[in-house]
DNA sequence: TAGTCTACGAGACAGAGCGTCTCACAAAGT
DNA sequence: ACTTTGTGAGACGCTCTGTCTCGTAGACTA
């Protein structure tokens, strides 16, 4: 998922990274995240980042010439769930995944970052790619749950996953990002039961 | 819906506006919109706006001291549908309103502006209010349709409008803003029929 | 029509941020 | 011990910001 540089955290990396570079990269990443959360993308300047990270200004320019580079470096790493196990029941799987999404959207300090990313991605093609990656990672669980249901023939093979994901996750994003309303459990439950009923009715 | 100044376009205004001011306000509004569409919020500076509008820099500062003021001036005017008439059938009303929303999201040149607004509103309380107004205006038709259905007792009186609106409009926003996928008719149709089936089944 | 009022544009100004550059230093690798 | 290389400090020219003054032209008023 990382865009630049050699793979981190590997004991025997093919090409070891200079410890000084490692330190810089880490400090800058934390600084950018902190700044974005406090003041939005517009609060992120090379100058601010350098001060916040305790790093020379020239150093920041050397590694990340543009503002987009800085943002990508701070945001482009996401954990994709490695192992995923279906419970064998679509409703259960969906409930689990949507509740995970609900928790993330409700509490994660990165949400403001992501919203800012969405806004800026409208003009920045490079960020648009990152946005797509993050979205795919965030909804990967939902996708797996639906794919498992298709394999069990609980859903028809031609079921449109993207549409369904939009219908399940869309309302959550709407409430959190657009309406700024709290994401109650009842809301999530309603979405799931409505969808499951619809599936069982048609199938 | 307009925040500042007397009502425009009225032949016998209570307090007529100086034509020079009218000219300035109009030129600046167009300039801001053009700039936001081309370069995002970050492309909007007093300097740029002044140049684009063919207006003195001091004049821009006089009317709109902050960047937020500029953005509000350009975005804060929305037409709310004045007269709204129900067809007498919920499915028909919803189809009409969602298709209107679909058209707006698909084609309006203001969509990038709105996405940028969403992102910036995460930190700017003043813009957050405007965002709420725009959202309310954009979904007013949906709300009216649902209210009419409640009056006809097609929906229970305690039906949660906000939840329903999120479930209907959320997927559209998700597709357009997050997934950058086209909004096909089939997608919209599916959302409506699913919801209508759900209502008739429970009612 | 004459006179007053007021928004305007041009430009000066200090201050801050930006992006680039040089240079001495210290840490890393050999 | 020697070379390489990333670093931090600071100087630089440049642009943008926000405020100011001032002469002008257009808009109300009598």
PDB file of C-alpha atoms in Angstrom, chain B:
ATOM      1  CA  UNK B   1     -31.486  31.806   2.106  1.00  0.00           C
ATOM      2  CA  UNK B   2     -29.221  34.734   1.299  1.00  0.00           C
ATOM      3  CA  UNK B   3     -27.147  35.754   4.280  1.00  0.00           C
ATOM      4  CA  UNK B   4     -26.190  39.317   3.623  1.00  0.00           C
ATOM      5  CA  UNK B   5     -27.524  42.337   1.871  1.00  0.00           C
ATOM      6  CA  UNK B   6     -30.966  43.236   0.652  1.00  0.00           C
ATOM      7  CA  UNK B   7     -32.959  40.997  -1.586  1.00  0.00           C
ATOM      8  CA  UNK B   8     -31.724  41.136  -5.179  1.00  0.00           C
ATOM      9  CA  UNK B   9     -33.715  41.282  -8.355  1.00  0.00           C
ATOM     10  CA  UNK B  10     -36.627  43.152  -6.856  1.00  0.00           C
ATOM     11  CA  UNK B  11     -38.031  46.078  -8.813  1.00  0.00           C
ATOM     12  CA  UNK B  12     -39.170  47.973  -5.735  1.00  0.00           C
ATOM     13  CA  UNK B  13     -36.668  46.979  -3.123  1.00  0.00           C
ATOM     14  CA  UNK B  14     -37.098  48.480   0.318  1.00  0.00           C
ATOM     15  CA  UNK B  15     -33.545  49.681   0.272  1.00  0.00           C
ATOM     16  CA  UNK B  16     -32.111  49.886  -3.206  1.00  0.00           C
ATOM     17  CA  UNK B  17     -28.554  48.709  -3.637  1.00  0.00           C
ATOM     18  CA  UNK B  18     -25.971  50.912  -5.260  1.00  0.00           C
ATOM     19  CA  UNK B  19     -25.536  49.582  -8.806  1.00  0.00           C
ATOM     20  CA  UNK B  20     -21.790  49.654  -8.344  1.00  0.00           C
ATOM     21  CA  UNK B  21     -22.129  47.329  -5.392  1.00  0.00           C
ATOM     22  CA  UNK B  22     -24.439  45.080  -7.324  1.00  0.00           C
ATOM     23  CA  UNK B  23     -21.925  44.868 -10.107  1.00  0.00           C
ATOM     24  CA  UNK B  24     -19.098  44.056  -7.698  1.00  0.00           C
ATOM     25  CA  UNK B  25     -21.064  41.411  -5.849  1.00  0.00           C
ATOM     26  CA  UNK B  26     -22.046  39.700  -9.052  1.00  0.00           C
ATOM     27  CA  UNK B  27     -18.578  39.766 -10.574  1.00  0.00           C
ATOM     28  CA  UNK B  28     -16.999  38.419  -7.411  1.00  0.00           C
ATOM     29  CA  UNK B  29     -19.555  35.662  -7.030  1.00  0.00           C
ATOM     30  CA  UNK B  30     -18.882  34.446 -10.541  1.00  0.00           C
ATOM     31  CA  UNK B  31     -15.146  34.708 -10.054  1.00  0.00           C
ATOM     32  CA  UNK B  32     -15.185  32.664  -6.857  1.00  0.00           C
ATOM     33  CA  UNK B  33     -17.302  29.975  -8.442  1.00  0.00           C
ATOM     34  CA  UNK B  34     -15.052  29.789 -11.441  1.00  0.00           C
ATOM     35  CA  UNK B  35     -11.946  29.580  -9.293  1.00  0.00           C
ATOM     36  CA  UNK B  36     -13.337  26.934  -6.974  1.00  0.00           C
ATOM     37  CA  UNK B  37     -14.345  24.796  -9.895  1.00  0.00           C
ATOM     38  CA  UNK B  38     -10.956  25.084 -11.513  1.00  0.00           C
ATOM     39  CA  UNK B  39      -8.614  24.837  -8.553  1.00  0.00           C
ATOM     40  CA  UNK B  40     -10.573  24.060  -5.426  1.00  0.00           C
ATOM     41  CA  UNK B  41     -10.862  26.132  -2.288  1.00  0.00           C
ATOM     42  CA  UNK B  42      -7.144  26.611  -2.115  1.00  0.00           C
ATOM     43  CA  UNK B  43      -7.203  28.435  -5.410  1.00  0.00           C
ATOM     44  CA  UNK B  44      -9.455  31.064  -3.908  1.00  0.00           C
ATOM     45  CA  UNK B  45      -7.507  34.046  -2.603  1.00  0.00           C
ATOM     46  CA  UNK B  46      -8.570  37.645  -2.459  1.00  0.00           C
ATOM     47  CA  UNK B  47      -5.901  38.412  -4.991  1.00  0.00           C
ATOM     48  CA  UNK B  48      -6.988  35.751  -7.435  1.00  0.00           C
ATOM     49  CA  UNK B  49     -10.612  36.672  -7.035  1.00  0.00           C
ATOM     50  CA  UNK B  50      -9.908  40.344  -7.637  1.00  0.00           C
ATOM     51  CA  UNK B  51      -7.968  39.572 -10.800  1.00  0.00           C
ATOM     52  CA  UNK B  52     -10.574  37.130 -12.070  1.00  0.00           C
ATOM     53  CA  UNK B  53     -13.450  39.473 -11.355  1.00  0.00           C
ATOM     54  CA  UNK B  54     -11.730  42.534 -12.784  1.00  0.00           C
ATOM     55  CA  UNK B  55     -12.189  44.289  -9.479  1.00  0.00           C
ATOM     56  CA  UNK B  56      -9.827  46.095  -7.137  1.00  0.00           C
ATOM     57  CA  UNK B  57      -8.171  44.040  -4.450  1.00  0.00           C
ATOM     58  CA  UNK B  58      -9.176  46.483  -1.746  1.00  0.00           C
ATOM     59  CA  UNK B  59     -12.768  46.241  -2.875  1.00  0.00           C
ATOM     60  CA  UNK B  60     -12.772  42.509  -2.323  1.00  0.00           C
ATOM     61  CA  UNK B  61     -11.350  42.943   1.157  1.00  0.00           C
ATOM     62  CA  UNK B  62     -13.928  45.630   1.925  1.00  0.00           C
ATOM     63  CA  UNK B  63     -16.884  43.378   1.215  1.00  0.00           C
ATOM     64  CA  UNK B  64     -15.507  40.001   2.263  1.00  0.00           C
ATOM     65  CA  UNK B  65     -12.760  40.282   4.837  1.00  0.00           C
ATOM     66  CA  UNK B  66     -12.131  36.551   5.178  1.00  0.00           C
ATOM     67  CA  UNK B  67     -11.867  33.693   2.785  1.00  0.00           C
ATOM     68  CA  UNK B  68     -14.892  32.075   4.365  1.00  0.00           C
ATOM     69  CA  UNK B  69     -16.901  35.201   3.622  1.00  0.00           C
ATOM     70  CA  UNK B  70     -15.995  34.865  -0.034  1.00  0.00           C
ATOM     71  CA  UNK B  71     -17.017  31.248  -0.143  1.00  0.00           C
ATOM     72  CA  UNK B  72     -20.270  31.875   1.660  1.00  0.00           C
ATOM     73  CA  UNK B  73     -21.126  34.667  -0.715  1.00  0.00           C
ATOM     74  CA  UNK B  74     -20.617  32.384  -3.685  1.00  0.00           C
ATOM     75  CA  UNK B  75     -22.323  29.322  -2.298  1.00  0.00           C
ATOM     76  CA  UNK B  76     -24.980  30.449   0.127  1.00  0.00           C
ATOM     77  CA  UNK B  77     -27.734  30.968  -2.396  1.00  0.00           C
ATOM     78  CA  UNK B  78     -29.858  28.018  -3.277  1.00  0.00           C
ATOM     79  CA  UNK B  79     -33.243  27.822  -4.784  1.00  0.00           C
ATOM     80  CA  UNK B  80     -35.617  25.998  -2.510  1.00  0.00           C
ATOM     81  CA  UNK B  81     -38.561  24.621  -4.462  1.00  0.00           C
ATOM     82  CA  UNK B  82     -41.352  27.021  -3.672  1.00  0.00           C
ATOM     83  CA  UNK B  83     -44.401  25.072  -4.610  1.00  0.00           C
ATOM     84  CA  UNK B  84     -44.385  21.371  -4.133  1.00  0.00           C
ATOM     85  CA  UNK B  85     -47.175  19.122  -5.191  1.00  0.00           C
ATOM     86  CA  UNK B  86     -47.471  15.482  -4.333  1.00  0.00           C
ATOM     87  CA  UNK B  87     -48.592  13.097  -7.037  1.00  0.00           C
ATOM     88  CA  UNK B  88     -50.512  11.174  -4.408  1.00  0.00           C
ATOM     89  CA  UNK B  89     -48.230   8.175  -4.635  1.00  0.00           C
ATOM     90  CA  UNK B  90     -45.087   7.804  -2.556  1.00  0.00           C
ATOM     91  CA  UNK B  91     -43.172   5.729  -5.113  1.00  0.00           C
ATOM     92  CA  UNK B  92     -43.826   8.281  -7.825  1.00  0.00           C
ATOM     93  CA  UNK B  93     -42.825  11.198  -5.635  1.00  0.00           C
ATOM     94  CA  UNK B  94     -39.651   9.514  -4.498  1.00  0.00           C
ATOM     95  CA  UNK B  95     -38.684   8.561  -7.999  1.00  0.00           C
ATOM     96  CA  UNK B  96     -39.089  12.114  -9.141  1.00  0.00           C
ATOM     97  CA  UNK B  97     -37.108  13.584  -6.288  1.00  0.00           C
ATOM     98  CA  UNK B  98     -34.300  11.058  -6.358  1.00  0.00           C
ATOM     99  CA  UNK B  99     -33.965  11.462 -10.076  1.00  0.00           C
ATOM    100  CA  UNK B 100     -33.708  15.177  -9.570  1.00  0.00           C
ATOM    101  CA  UNK B 101     -30.956  14.591  -7.045  1.00  0.00           C
ATOM    102  CA  UNK B 102     -29.293  12.195  -9.440  1.00  0.00           C
ATOM    103  CA  UNK B 103     -29.329  14.770 -12.190  1.00  0.00           C
ATOM    104  CA  UNK B 104     -27.910  17.426  -9.916  1.00  0.00           C
ATOM    105  CA  UNK B 105     -25.117  15.198  -8.687  1.00  0.00           C
ATOM    106  CA  UNK B 106     -24.339  13.978 -12.175  1.00  0.00           C
ATOM    107  CA  UNK B 107     -24.240  17.212 -14.060  1.00  0.00           C
ATOM    108  CA  UNK B 108     -24.118  20.261 -11.869  1.00  0.00           C
ATOM    109  CA  UNK B 109     -20.844  22.138 -12.127  1.00  0.00           C
ATOM    110  CA  UNK B 110     -21.293  23.071  -8.496  1.00  0.00           C
ATOM    111  CA  UNK B 111     -20.682  19.566  -7.226  1.00  0.00           C
ATOM    112  CA  UNK B 112     -16.936  20.060  -6.838  1.00  0.00           C
ATOM    113  CA  UNK B 113     -17.665  23.205  -4.884  1.00  0.00           C
ATOM    114  CA  UNK B 114     -19.948  21.300  -2.580  1.00  0.00           C
ATOM    115  CA  UNK B 115     -17.479  18.512  -2.022  1.00  0.00           C
ATOM    116  CA  UNK B 116     -14.850  21.052  -1.154  1.00  0.00           C
ATOM    117  CA  UNK B 117     -17.315  22.677   1.193  1.00  0.00           C
ATOM    118  CA  UNK B 118     -17.873  19.370   2.926  1.00  0.00           C
ATOM    119  CA  UNK B 119     -14.186  18.934   3.470  1.00  0.00           C
ATOM    120  CA  UNK B 120     -13.570  22.412   4.756  1.00  0.00           C
ATOM    121  CA  UNK B 121     -16.652  22.443   6.951  1.00  0.00           C
ATOM    122  CA  UNK B 122     -14.969  19.850   9.103  1.00  0.00           C
ATOM    123  CA  UNK B 123     -12.997  22.700  10.678  1.00  0.00           C
ATOM    124  CA  UNK B 124     -14.923  25.819   9.783  1.00  0.00           C
ATOM    125  CA  UNK B 125     -18.019  26.216  11.939  1.00  0.00           C
ATOM    126  CA  UNK B 126     -19.421  29.004   9.797  1.00  0.00           C
ATOM    127  CA  UNK B 127     -19.267  26.876   6.691  1.00  0.00           C
ATOM    128  CA  UNK B 128     -20.802  24.004   8.602  1.00  0.00           C
ATOM    129  CA  UNK B 129     -24.004  26.025   8.902  1.00  0.00           C
ATOM    130  CA  UNK B 130     -24.047  26.688   5.188  1.00  0.00           C
ATOM    131  CA  UNK B 131     -23.420  23.046   4.491  1.00  0.00           C
ATOM    132  CA  UNK B 132     -26.433  22.128   6.585  1.00  0.00           C
ATOM    133  CA  UNK B 133     -28.571  24.650   4.724  1.00  0.00           C
ATOM    134  CA  UNK B 134     -27.502  23.362   1.342  1.00  0.00           C
ATOM    135  CA  UNK B 135     -28.092  19.794   2.382  1.00  0.00           C
ATOM    136  CA  UNK B 136     -31.540  20.665   3.687  1.00  0.00           C
ATOM    137  CA  UNK B 137     -32.352  22.463   0.448  1.00  0.00           C
ATOM    138  CA  UNK B 138     -31.112  19.585  -1.663  1.00  0.00           C
ATOM    139  CA  UNK B 139     -33.184  17.035   0.198  1.00  0.00           C
ATOM    140  CA  UNK B 140     -36.230  19.230   0.802  1.00  0.00           C
ATOM    141  CA  UNK B 141     -38.151  17.515  -1.975  1.00  0.00           C
ATOM    142  CA  UNK B 142     -37.540  14.103  -0.477  1.00  0.00           C
ATOM    143  CA  UNK B 143     -38.705  15.336   2.888  1.00  0.00           C
ATOM    144  CA  UNK B 144     -41.882  16.815   1.432  1.00  0.00           C
ATOM    145  CA  UNK B 145     -42.636  13.576  -0.364  1.00  0.00           C
ATOM    146  CA  UNK B 146     -42.312  11.607   2.848  1.00  0.00           C
ATOM    147  CA  UNK B 147     -44.351  14.107   4.833  1.00  0.00           C
ATOM    148  CA  UNK B 148     -47.111  13.905   2.260  1.00  0.00           C
ATOM    149  CA  UNK B 149     -47.085  10.131   2.560  1.00  0.00           C
ATOM    150  CA  UNK B 150     -47.445  10.429   6.322  1.00  0.00           C
ATOM    151  CA  UNK B 151     -50.412  12.744   5.899  1.00  0.00           C
ATOM    152  CA  UNK B 152     -52.045  10.191   3.610  1.00  0.00           C
ATOM    153  CA  UNK B 153     -51.220   7.584   6.269  1.00  0.00           C
ATOM    154  CA  UNK B 154     -49.202   5.762   3.673  1.00  0.00           C
ATOM    155  CA  UNK B 155     -46.416   5.911   6.228  1.00  0.00           C
ATOM    156  CA  UNK B 156     -46.779   5.706  10.005  1.00  0.00           C
ATOM    157  CA  UNK B 157     -46.816   9.044  11.787  1.00  0.00           C
ATOM    158  CA  UNK B 158     -43.671   8.251  13.748  1.00  0.00           C
ATOM    159  CA  UNK B 159     -41.651   7.461  10.655  1.00  0.00           C
ATOM    160  CA  UNK B 160     -38.118   8.795  11.074  1.00  0.00           C
ATOM    161  CA  UNK B 161     -37.608  11.156   8.160  1.00  0.00           C
ATOM    162  CA  UNK B 162     -33.928  11.843   8.728  1.00  0.00           C
ATOM    163  CA  UNK B 163     -33.111   8.167   8.779  1.00  0.00           C
ATOM    164  CA  UNK B 164     -35.063   7.546   5.612  1.00  0.00           C
ATOM    165  CA  UNK B 165     -33.496  10.459   3.822  1.00  0.00           C
ATOM    166  CA  UNK B 166     -30.054   9.186   4.760  1.00  0.00           C
ATOM    167  CA  UNK B 167     -30.951   5.759   3.433  1.00  0.00           C
ATOM    168  CA  UNK B 168     -32.299   7.128   0.170  1.00  0.00           C
ATOM    169  CA  UNK B 169     -29.833   9.894  -0.581  1.00  0.00           C
ATOM    170  CA  UNK B 170     -26.783   8.378   1.112  1.00  0.00           C
ATOM    171  CA  UNK B 171     -26.110   5.770  -1.567  1.00  0.00           C
ATOM    172  CA  UNK B 172     -26.239   8.436  -4.263  1.00  0.00           C
ATOM    173  CA  UNK B 173     -23.707  10.606  -2.493  1.00  0.00           C
ATOM    174  CA  UNK B 174     -21.563   7.579  -1.833  1.00  0.00           C
ATOM    175  CA  UNK B 175     -21.434   6.656  -5.488  1.00  0.00           C
ATOM    176  CA  UNK B 176     -20.795  10.138  -6.754  1.00  0.00           C
ATOM    177  CA  UNK B 177     -18.527  11.587  -4.107  1.00  0.00           C
ATOM    178  CA  UNK B 178     -16.693   8.622  -2.638  1.00  0.00           C
ATOM    179  CA  UNK B 179     -16.673   5.945  -5.299  1.00  0.00           C
ATOM    180  CA  UNK B 180     -16.592   8.322  -8.276  1.00  0.00           C
ATOM    181  CA  UNK B 181     -18.869   5.912 -10.079  1.00  0.00           C
ATOM    182  CA  UNK B 182     -21.573   6.991 -12.500  1.00  0.00           C
ATOM    183  CA  UNK B 183     -25.104   7.273 -11.210  1.00  0.00           C
ATOM    184  CA  UNK B 184     -27.077   4.962 -13.456  1.00  0.00           C
ATOM    185  CA  UNK B 185     -30.843   4.941 -13.589  1.00  0.00           C
ATOM    186  CA  UNK B 186     -30.905   1.301 -12.544  1.00  0.00           C
ATOM    187  CA  UNK B 187     -29.109   2.185  -9.352  1.00  0.00           C
ATOM    188  CA  UNK B 188     -31.637   4.831  -8.424  1.00  0.00           C
ATOM    189  CA  UNK B 189     -34.531   2.624  -9.366  1.00  0.00           C
ATOM    190  CA  UNK B 190     -33.259  -0.167  -7.191  1.00  0.00           C
ATOM    191  CA  UNK B 191     -33.046   2.079  -4.166  1.00  0.00           C
ATOM    192  CA  UNK B 192     -36.576   3.326  -4.615  1.00  0.00           C
ATOM    193  CA  UNK B 193     -38.212  -0.035  -5.238  1.00  0.00           C
ATOM    194  CA  UNK B 194     -36.420  -1.589  -2.303  1.00  0.00           C
ATOM    195  CA  UNK B 195     -37.637   1.132  -0.006  1.00  0.00           C
ATOM    196  CA  UNK B 196     -41.199   1.098  -1.301  1.00  0.00           C
ATOM    197  CA  UNK B 197     -41.404  -2.684  -1.002  1.00  0.00           C
ATOM    198  CA  UNK B 198     -40.126  -2.448   2.528  1.00  0.00           C
ATOM    199  CA  UNK B 199     -42.775   0.115   3.442  1.00  0.00           C
ATOM    200  CA  UNK B 200     -45.671  -1.768   1.879  1.00  0.00           C
ATOM    201  CA  UNK B 201     -44.549  -5.019   3.461  1.00  0.00           C
ATOM    202  CA  UNK B 202     -44.464  -3.600   6.979  1.00  0.00           C
ATOM    203  CA  UNK B 203     -47.509  -1.369   6.562  1.00  0.00           C
TER     204      UNK B 203
END
